[in-house]
mmCIF file of C-alpha atoms and ligand atoms in Angstrom:
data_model
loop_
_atom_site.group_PDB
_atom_site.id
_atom_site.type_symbol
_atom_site.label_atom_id
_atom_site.label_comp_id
_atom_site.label_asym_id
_atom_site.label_seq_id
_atom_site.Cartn_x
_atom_site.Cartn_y
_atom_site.Cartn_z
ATOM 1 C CA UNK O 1 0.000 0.000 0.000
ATOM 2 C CA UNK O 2 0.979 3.373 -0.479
ATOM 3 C CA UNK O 3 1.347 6.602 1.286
ATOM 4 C CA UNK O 4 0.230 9.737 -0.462
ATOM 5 C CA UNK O 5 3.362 11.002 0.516
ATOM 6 C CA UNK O 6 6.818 9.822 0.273
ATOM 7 C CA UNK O 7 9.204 12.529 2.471
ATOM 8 C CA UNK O 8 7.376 13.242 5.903
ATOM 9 C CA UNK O 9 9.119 15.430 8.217
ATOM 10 C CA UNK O 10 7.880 14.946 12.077
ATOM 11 C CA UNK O 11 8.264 17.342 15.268
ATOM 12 C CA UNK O 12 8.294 16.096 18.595
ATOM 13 C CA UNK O 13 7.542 12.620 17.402
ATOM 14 C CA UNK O 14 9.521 11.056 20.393
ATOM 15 C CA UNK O 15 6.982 11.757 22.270
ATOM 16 C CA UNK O 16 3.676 9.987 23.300
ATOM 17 C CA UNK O 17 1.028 10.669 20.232
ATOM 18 C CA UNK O 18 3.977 11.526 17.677
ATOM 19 C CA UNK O 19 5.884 8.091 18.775
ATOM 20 C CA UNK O 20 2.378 6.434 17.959
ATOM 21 C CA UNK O 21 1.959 8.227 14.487
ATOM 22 C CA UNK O 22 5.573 7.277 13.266
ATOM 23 C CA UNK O 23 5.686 3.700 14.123
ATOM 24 C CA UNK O 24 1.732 3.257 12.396
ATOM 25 C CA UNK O 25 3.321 4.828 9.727
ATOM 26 C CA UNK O 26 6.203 3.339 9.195
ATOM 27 C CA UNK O 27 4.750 -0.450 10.390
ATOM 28 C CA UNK O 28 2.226 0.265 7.128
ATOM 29 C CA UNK O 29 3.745 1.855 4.351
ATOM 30 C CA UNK O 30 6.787 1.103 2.323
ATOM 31 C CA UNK O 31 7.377 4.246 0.063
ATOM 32 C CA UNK O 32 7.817 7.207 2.785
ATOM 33 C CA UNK O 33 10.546 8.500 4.854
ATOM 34 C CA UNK O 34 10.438 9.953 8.016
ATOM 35 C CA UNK O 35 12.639 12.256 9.357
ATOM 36 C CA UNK O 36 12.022 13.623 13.007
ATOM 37 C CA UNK O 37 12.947 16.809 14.672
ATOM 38 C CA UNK O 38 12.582 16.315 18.495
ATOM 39 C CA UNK O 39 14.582 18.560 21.151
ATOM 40 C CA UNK O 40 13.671 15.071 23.808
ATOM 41 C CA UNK O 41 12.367 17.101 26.181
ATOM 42 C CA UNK O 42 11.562 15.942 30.050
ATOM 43 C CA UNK O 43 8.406 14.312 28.085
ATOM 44 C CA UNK O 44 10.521 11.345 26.372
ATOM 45 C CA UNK O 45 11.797 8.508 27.197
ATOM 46 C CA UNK O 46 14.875 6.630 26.216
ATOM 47 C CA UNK O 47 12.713 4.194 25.391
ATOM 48 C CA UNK O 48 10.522 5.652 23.249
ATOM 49 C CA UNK O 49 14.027 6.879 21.500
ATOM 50 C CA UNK O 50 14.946 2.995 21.364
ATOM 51 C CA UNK O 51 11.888 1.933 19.825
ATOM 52 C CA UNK O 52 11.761 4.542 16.596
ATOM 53 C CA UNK O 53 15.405 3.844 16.169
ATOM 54 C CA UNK O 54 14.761 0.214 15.069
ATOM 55 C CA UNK O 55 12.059 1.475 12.396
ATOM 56 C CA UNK O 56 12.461 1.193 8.586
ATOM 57 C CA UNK O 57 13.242 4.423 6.734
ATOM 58 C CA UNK O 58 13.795 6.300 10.074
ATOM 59 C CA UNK O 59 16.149 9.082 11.296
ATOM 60 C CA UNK O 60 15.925 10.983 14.222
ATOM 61 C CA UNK O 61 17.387 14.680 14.631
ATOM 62 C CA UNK O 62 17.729 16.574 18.216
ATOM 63 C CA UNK O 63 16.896 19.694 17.880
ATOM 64 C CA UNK O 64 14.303 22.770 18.530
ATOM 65 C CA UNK O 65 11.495 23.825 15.845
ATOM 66 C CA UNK O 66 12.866 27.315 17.336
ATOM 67 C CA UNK O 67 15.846 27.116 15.994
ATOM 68 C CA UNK O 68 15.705 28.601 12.741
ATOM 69 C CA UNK O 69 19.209 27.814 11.142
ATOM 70 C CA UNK O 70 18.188 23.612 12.400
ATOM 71 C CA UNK O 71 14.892 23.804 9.940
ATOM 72 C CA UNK O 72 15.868 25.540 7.272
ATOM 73 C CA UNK O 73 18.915 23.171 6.746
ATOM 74 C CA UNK O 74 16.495 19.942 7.718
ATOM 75 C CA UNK O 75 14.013 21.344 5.253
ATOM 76 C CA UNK O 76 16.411 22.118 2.853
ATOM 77 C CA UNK O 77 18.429 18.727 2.439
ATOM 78 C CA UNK O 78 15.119 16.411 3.354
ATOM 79 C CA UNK O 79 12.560 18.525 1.018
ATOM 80 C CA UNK O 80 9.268 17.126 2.994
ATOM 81 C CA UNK O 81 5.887 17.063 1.224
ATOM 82 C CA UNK O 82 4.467 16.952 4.292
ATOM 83 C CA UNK O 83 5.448 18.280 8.057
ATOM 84 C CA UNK O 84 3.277 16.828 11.025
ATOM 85 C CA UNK O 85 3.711 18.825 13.772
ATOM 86 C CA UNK O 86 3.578 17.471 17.094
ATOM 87 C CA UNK O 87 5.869 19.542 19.005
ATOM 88 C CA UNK O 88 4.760 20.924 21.862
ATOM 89 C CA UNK O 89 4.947 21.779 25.520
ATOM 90 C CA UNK O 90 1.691 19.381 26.438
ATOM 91 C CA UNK O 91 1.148 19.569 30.591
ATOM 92 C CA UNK O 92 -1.945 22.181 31.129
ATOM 93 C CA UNK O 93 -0.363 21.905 34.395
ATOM 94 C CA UNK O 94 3.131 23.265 33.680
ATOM 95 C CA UNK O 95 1.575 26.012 31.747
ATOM 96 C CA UNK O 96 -0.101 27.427 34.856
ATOM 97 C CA UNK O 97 3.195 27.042 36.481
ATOM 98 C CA UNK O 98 5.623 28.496 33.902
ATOM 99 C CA UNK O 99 3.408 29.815 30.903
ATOM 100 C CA UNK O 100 6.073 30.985 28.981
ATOM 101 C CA UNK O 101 7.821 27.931 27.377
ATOM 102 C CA UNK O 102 4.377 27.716 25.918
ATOM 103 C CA UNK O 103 4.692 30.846 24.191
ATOM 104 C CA UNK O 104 8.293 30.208 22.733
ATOM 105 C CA UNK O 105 7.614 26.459 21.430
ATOM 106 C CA UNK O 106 3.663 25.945 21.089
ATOM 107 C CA UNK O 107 3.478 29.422 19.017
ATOM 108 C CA UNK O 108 6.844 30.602 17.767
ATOM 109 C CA UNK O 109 8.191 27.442 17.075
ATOM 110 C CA UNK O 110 5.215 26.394 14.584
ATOM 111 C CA UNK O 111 5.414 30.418 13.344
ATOM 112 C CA UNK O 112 8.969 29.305 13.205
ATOM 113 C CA UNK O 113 8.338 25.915 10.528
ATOM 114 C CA UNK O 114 5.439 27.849 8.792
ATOM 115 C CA UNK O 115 7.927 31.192 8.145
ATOM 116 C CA UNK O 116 10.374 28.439 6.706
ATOM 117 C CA UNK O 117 8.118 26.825 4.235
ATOM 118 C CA UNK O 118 6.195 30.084 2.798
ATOM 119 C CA UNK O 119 9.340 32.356 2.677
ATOM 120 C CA UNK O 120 11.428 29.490 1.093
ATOM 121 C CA UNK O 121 13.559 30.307 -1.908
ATOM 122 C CA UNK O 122 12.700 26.248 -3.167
ATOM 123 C CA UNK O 123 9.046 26.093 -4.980
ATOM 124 C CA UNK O 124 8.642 22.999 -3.481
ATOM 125 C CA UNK O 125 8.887 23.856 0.271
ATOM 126 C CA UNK O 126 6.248 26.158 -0.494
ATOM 127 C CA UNK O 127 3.547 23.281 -1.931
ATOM 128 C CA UNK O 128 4.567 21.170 1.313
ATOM 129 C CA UNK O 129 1.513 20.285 3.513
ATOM 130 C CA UNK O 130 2.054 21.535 7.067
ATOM 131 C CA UNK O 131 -0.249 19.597 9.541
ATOM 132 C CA UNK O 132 -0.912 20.739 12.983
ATOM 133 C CA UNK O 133 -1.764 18.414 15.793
ATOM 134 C CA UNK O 134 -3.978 20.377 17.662
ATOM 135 C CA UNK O 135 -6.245 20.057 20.775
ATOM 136 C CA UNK O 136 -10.374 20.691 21.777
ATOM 137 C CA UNK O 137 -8.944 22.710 24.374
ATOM 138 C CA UNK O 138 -9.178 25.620 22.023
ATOM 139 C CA UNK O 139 -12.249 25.675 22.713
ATOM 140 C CA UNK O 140 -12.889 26.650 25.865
ATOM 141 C CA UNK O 141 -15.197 23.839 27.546
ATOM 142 C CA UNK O 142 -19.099 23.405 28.365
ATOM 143 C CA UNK O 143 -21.573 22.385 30.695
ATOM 144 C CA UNK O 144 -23.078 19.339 31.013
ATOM 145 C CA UNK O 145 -26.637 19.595 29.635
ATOM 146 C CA UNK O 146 -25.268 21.012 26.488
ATOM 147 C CA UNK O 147 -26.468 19.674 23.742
ATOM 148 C CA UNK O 148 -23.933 22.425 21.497
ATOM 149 C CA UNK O 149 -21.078 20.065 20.638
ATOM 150 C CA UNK O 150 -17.633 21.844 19.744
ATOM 151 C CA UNK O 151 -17.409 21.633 16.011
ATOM 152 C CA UNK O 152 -15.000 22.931 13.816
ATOM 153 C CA UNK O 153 -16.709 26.414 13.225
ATOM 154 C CA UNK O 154 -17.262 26.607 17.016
ATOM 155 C CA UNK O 155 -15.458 29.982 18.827
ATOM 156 C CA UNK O 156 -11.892 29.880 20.066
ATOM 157 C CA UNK O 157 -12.310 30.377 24.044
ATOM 158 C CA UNK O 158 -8.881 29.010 25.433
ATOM 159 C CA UNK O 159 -8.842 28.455 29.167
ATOM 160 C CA UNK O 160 -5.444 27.742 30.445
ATOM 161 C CA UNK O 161 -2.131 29.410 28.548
ATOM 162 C CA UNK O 162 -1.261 26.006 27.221
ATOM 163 C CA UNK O 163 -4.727 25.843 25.328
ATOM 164 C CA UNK O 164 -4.364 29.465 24.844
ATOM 165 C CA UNK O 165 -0.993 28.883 22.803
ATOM 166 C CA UNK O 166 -2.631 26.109 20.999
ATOM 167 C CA UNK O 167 -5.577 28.248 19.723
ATOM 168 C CA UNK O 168 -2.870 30.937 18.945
ATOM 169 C CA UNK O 169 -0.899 28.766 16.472
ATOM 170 C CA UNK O 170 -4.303 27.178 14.576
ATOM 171 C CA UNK O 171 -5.133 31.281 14.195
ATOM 172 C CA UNK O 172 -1.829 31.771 13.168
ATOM 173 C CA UNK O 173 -1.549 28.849 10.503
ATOM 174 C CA UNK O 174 -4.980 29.595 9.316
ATOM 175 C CA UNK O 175 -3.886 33.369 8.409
ATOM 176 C CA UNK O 176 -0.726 32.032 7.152
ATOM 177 C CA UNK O 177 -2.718 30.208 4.846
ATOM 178 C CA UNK O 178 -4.817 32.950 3.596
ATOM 179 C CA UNK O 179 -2.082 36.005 3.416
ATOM 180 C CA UNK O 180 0.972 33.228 2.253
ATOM 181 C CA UNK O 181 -1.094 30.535 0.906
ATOM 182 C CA UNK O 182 0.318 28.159 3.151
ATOM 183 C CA UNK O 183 -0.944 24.320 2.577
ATOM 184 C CA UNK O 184 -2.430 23.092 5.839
ATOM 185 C CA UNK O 185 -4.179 20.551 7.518
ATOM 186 C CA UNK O 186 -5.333 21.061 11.209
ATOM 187 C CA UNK O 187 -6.819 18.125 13.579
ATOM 188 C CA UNK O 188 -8.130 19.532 16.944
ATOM 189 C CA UNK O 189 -8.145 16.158 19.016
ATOM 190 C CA UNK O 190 -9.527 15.314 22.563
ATOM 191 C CA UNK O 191 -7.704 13.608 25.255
ATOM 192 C CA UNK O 192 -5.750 10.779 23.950
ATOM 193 C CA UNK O 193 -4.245 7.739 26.478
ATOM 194 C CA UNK O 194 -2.358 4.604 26.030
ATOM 195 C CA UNK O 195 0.646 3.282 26.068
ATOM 196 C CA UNK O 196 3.570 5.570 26.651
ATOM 197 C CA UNK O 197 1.763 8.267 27.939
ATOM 198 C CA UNK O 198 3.609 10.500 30.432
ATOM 199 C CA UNK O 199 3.136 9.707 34.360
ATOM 200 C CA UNK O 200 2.288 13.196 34.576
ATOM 201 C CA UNK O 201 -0.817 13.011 32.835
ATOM 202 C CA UNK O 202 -4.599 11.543 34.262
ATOM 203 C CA UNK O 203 -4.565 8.058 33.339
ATOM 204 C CA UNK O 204 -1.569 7.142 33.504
ATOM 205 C CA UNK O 205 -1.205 8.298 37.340
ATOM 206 C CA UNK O 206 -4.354 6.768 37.985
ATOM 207 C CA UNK O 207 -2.845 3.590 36.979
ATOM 208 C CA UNK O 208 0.866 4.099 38.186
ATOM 209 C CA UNK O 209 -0.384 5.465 41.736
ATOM 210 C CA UNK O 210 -2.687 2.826 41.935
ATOM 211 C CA UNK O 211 -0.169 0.046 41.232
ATOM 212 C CA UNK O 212 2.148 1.298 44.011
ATOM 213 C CA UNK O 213 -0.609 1.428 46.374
ATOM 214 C CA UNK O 214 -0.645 5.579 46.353
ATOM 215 C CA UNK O 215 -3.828 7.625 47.088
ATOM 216 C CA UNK O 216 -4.722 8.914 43.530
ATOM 217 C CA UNK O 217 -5.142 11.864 43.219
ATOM 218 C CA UNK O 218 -8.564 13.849 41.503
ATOM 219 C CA UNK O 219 -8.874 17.738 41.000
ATOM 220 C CA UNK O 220 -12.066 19.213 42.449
ATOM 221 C CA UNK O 221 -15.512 17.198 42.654
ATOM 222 C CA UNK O 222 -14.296 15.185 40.146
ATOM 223 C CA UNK O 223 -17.093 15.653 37.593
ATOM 224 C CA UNK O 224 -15.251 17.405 34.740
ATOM 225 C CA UNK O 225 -15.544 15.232 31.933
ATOM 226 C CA UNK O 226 -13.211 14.788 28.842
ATOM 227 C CA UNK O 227 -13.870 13.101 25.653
ATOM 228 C CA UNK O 228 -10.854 10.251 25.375
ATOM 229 C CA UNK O 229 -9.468 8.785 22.210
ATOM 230 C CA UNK O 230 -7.022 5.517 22.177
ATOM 231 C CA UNK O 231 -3.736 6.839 20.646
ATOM 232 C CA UNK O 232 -3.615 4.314 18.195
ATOM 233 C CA UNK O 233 -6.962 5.374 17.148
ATOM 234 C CA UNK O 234 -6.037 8.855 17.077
ATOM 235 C CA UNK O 235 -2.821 7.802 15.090
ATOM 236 C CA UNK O 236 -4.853 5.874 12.353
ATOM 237 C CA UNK O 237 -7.382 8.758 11.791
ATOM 238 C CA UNK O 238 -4.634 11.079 11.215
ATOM 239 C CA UNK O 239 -2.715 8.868 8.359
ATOM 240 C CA UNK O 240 -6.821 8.708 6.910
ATOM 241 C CA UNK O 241 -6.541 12.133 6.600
ATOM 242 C CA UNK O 242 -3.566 12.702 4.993
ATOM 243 C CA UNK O 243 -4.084 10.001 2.908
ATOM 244 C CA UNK O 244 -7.389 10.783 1.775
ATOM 245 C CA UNK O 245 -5.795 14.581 0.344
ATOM 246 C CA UNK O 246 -7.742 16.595 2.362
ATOM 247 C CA UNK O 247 -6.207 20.036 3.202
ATOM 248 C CA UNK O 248 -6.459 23.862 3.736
ATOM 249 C CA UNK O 249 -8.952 22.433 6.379
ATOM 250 C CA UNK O 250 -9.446 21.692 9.949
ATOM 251 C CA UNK O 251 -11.304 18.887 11.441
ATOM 252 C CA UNK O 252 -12.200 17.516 14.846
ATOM 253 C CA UNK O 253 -11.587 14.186 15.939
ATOM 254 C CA UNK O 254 -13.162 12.126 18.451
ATOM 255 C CA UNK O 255 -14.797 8.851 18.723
ATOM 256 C CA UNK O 256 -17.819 10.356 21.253
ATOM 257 C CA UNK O 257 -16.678 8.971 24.600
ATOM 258 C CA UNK O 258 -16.984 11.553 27.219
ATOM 259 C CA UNK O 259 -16.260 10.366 30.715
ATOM 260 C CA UNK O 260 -16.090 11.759 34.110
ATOM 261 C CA UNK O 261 -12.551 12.123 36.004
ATOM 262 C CA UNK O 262 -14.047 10.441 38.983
ATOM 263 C CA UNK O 263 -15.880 7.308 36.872
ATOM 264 C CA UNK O 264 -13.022 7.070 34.829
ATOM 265 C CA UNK O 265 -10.806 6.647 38.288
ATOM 266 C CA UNK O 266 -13.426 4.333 39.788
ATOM 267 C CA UNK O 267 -13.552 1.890 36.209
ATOM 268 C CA UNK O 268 -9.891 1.625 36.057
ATOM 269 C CA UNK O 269 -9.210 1.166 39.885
ATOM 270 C CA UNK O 270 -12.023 -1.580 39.722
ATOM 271 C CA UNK O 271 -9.936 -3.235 37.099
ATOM 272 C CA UNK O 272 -6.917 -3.156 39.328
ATOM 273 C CA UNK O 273 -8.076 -3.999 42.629
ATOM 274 C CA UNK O 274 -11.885 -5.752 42.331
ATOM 275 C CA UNK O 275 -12.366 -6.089 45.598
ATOM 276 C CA UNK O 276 -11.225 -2.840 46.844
ATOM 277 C CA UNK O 277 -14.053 0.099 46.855
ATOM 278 C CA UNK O 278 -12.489 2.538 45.031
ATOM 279 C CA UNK O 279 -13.462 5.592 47.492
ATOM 280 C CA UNK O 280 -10.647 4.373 49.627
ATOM 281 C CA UNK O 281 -7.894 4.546 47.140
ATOM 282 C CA UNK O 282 -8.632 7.881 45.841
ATOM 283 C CA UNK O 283 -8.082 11.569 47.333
ATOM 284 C CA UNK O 284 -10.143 14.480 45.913
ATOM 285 C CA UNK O 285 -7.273 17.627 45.852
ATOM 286 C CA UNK O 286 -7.614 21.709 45.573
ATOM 287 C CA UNK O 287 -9.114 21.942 41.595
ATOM 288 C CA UNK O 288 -6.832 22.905 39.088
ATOM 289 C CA UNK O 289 -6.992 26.970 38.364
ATOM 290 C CA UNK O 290 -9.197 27.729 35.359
ATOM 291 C CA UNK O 291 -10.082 23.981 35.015
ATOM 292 C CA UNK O 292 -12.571 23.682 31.777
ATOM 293 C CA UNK O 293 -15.559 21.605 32.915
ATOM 294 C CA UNK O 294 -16.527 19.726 30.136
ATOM 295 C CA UNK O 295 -15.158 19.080 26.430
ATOM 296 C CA UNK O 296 -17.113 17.737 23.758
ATOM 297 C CA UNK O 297 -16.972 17.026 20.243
ATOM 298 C CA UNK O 298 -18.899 16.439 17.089
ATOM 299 C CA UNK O 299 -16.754 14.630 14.689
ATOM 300 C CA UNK O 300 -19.465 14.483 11.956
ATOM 301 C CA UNK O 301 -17.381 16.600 9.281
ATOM 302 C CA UNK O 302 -14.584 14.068 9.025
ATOM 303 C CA UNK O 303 -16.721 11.325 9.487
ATOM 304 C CA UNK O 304 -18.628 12.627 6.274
ATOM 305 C CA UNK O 305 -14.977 13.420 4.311
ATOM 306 C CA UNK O 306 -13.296 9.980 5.411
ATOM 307 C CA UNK O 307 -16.824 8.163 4.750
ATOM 308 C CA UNK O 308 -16.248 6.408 7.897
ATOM 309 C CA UNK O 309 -17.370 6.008 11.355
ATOM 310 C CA UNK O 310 -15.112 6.963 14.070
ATOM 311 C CA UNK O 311 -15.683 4.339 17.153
ATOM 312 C CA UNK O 312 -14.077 3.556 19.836
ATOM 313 C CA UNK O 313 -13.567 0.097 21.811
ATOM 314 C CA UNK O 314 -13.047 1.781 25.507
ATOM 315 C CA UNK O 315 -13.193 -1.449 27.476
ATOM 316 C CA UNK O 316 -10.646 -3.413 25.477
ATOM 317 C CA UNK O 317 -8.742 -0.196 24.847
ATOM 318 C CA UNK O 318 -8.197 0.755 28.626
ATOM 319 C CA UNK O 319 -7.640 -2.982 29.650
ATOM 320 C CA UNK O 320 -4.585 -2.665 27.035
ATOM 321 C CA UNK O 321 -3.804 0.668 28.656
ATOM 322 C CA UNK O 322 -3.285 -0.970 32.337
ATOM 323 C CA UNK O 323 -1.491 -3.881 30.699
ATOM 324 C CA UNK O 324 0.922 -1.774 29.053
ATOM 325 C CA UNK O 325 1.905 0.402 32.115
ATOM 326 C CA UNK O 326 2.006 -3.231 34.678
ATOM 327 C CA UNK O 327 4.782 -4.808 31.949
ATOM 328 C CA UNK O 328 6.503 -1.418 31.756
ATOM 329 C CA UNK O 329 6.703 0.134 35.289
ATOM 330 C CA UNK O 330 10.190 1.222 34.328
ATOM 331 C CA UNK O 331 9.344 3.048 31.343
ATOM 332 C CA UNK O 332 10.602 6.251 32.076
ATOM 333 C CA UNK O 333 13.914 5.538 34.286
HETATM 334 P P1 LIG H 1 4.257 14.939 24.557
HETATM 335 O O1 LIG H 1 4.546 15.931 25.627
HETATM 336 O O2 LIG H 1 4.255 13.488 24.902
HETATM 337 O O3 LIG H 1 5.270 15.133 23.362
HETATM 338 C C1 LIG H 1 5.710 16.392 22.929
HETATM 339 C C2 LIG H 1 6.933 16.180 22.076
HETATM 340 O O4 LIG H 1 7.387 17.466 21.617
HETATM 341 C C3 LIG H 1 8.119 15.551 22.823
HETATM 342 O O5 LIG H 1 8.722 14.606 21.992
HETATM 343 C C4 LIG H 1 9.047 16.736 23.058
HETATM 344 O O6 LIG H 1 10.411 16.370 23.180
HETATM 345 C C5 LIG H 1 8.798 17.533 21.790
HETATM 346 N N1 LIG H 1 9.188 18.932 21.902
HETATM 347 C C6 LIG H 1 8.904 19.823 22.894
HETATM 348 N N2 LIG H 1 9.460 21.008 22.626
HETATM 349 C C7 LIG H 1 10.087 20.893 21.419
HETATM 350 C C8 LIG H 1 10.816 21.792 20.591
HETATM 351 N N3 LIG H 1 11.030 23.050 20.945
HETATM 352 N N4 LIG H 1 11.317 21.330 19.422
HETATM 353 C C9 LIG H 1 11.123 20.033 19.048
HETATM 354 N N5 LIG H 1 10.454 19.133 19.800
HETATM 355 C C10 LIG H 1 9.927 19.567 20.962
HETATM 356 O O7 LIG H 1 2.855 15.379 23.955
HETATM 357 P P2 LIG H 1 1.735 14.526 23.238
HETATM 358 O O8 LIG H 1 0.704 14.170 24.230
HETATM 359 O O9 LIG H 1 2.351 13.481 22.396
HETATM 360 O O10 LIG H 1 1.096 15.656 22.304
HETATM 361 C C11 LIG H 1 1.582 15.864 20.982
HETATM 362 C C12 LIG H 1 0.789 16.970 20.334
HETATM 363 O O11 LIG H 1 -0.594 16.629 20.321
HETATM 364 C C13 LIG H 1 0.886 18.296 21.072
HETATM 365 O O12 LIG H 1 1.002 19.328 20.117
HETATM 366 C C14 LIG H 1 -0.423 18.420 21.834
HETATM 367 O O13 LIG H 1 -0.799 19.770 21.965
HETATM 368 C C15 LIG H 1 -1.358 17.679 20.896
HETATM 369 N N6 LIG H 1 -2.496 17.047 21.545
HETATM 370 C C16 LIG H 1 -2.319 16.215 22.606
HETATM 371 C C17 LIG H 1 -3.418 15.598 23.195
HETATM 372 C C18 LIG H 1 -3.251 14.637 24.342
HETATM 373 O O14 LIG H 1 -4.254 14.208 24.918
HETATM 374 N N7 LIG H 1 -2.041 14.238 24.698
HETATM 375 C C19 LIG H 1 -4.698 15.839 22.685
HETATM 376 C C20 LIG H 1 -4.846 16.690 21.586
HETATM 377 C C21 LIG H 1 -3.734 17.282 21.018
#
């Protein structure tokens, strides 16, 4: 089978979605390179270095999307016809800490890649497809009874400064396109888990604490619900859309599987510990500052351009999850 396109330049693909994307890529098709800028960040493992290394057609390069001299040369000598862009400072958490990382990578480094392909002196750099790997959280959240979905024509209302800089760089790619005639694709996602996630994030320190018999912790009341996609799922649905030609679009993706933070604690500590009652192993802590309440997507505009239904297989998909993180417990030493 082949890959509508054959030289694919990744950012920040050693890390948790971006790790998933190359090796679904490069596990399926034949005909396409990959080359991947990643500065390896606090966010990746050595494993997850380990693991692309032994892929077909693979090469990785350390570096910042910041640093302009680093992508105009990687442009230059690799001439992508396509640049997935998953770099990106990804903790809500650490942006309320220390919001301006956010700023420099999440914005100016994709202003950086975009500048580079528009203002190139090579005709080809300036077909390339850029795609961004973007987030709901643009959207601000909602409340329960909504029945008002986000979709893709739904207002920008960023919440936190790392949704904020997300919602920054779509506008910013989206006027690129229009004043430079940039060639983009952008997929606003919701909350992807599975294997390789980072400790810091929900599920996985549900299931870590859990395992070593630590109080998990949950923000608030617990009743802020997110709409969660298996990363593999996520990966698969992006290679449909590149493959399929769309572009100079932008297109939601989820599968329609909104869960609470405190049932989605309770399912997967039942699955650890059956005869435990979850209440005892959990510990509600101060909410998070600015915490959105609920995301939600419609996903009926891709479903209609892929001519496909996106599903999901949450029991089965979260069993896999707790598997993964059991056999790997030293994952990130
Ligand atoms: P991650 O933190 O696991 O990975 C981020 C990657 O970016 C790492 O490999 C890191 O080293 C790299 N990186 C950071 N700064 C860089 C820089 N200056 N130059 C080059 N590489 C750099 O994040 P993730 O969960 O895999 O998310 C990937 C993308 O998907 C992000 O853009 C995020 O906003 C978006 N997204 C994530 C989710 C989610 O639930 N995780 C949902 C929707 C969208």
């Amino acid at each position: 089978m082949k890959f509508k396109y054959n030289r694919v330049l990744v950012t920040g693909g050693c890390g948790f979605i971006g790790s998933h994307y190359i090796e679904a890529l490069l596990n399926t098709f034949t005909n396409v390179e990959v080359i991947n800028l990643d500065l390896c960040t606090y966010a990746v493992s050595k494993k997850n270095i380990r693991l692309l290394d032994s892929l077909p057609n693979y090469e990785l390069i350390k570096g910042s999307i910041c640093d302009d001299s680093l992508v105009k040369k990687t442009l230059k000598n690799f001439e992508p016809d396509l640049v997935v862009n998953f770099a990106a400072e990804s903790h809500v958490d650490n942006s309320i800490n220390d919001p301006s990382i956010f700023l420099e990578t999440n914005v100016l480094g994709t202003v950086n890649l975009i500048n580079n392909l528009v203002f190139s002196d090579n005709k080809n750099l300036k077909e390339t497809i850029f795609h961004q790997i973007s987030t709901d959280e643009v959207f601000g959240d909602t409340d329960i009874h909504s029945k008002d979905l986000f979709n893709e024509e739904s207002p920008m209302k960023p919440s936190s400064p790392y949704s904020a800089s997300k919602a920054s760089a779509d506008h910013m790619i989206k006027s690129w396109h229009r004043t430079f005639s940039l060639n983009y694709i952008i997929t606003n996602c919701g909350n992807n888990f599975g294997p390789r996630q980072h400790f810091e994030k929900l599920i996985p320190t549900i299931i870590l604490n859990a395992l070593k018999q630590e109080k998990v912790p949950i923000y608030g009341n617990g009743k802020n619900i997110r709409d969660w996609i298996y990363v593999k799922d996520h990966a698969e649905t992006l290679i449909n859309v590149q493959n399929s030609g769309l572009m100079n679009d932008a297109f939601l993706i989820g599968v329609r599987n909104e869960q609470s933070n405190i049932k989605l604690a309770k399912d997967i500590l039942n699955l650890i510990y059956p005869s435990k009652p979850y209440e005892e192993l959990i510990q509600y802590v101060d909410d998070r500052l600015g915490h959105d309440f609920r995301y939600a997507l419609d996903n009926s505009k891709l479903e209609k351009k892929l001519n496909k239904k996106l599903s999901n297989n949450f029991e089965k998909e979260i069993k896999d999850t707790i598997s993964w993180y059991k056999n790997n417990l030293n994952w990130w030493e």
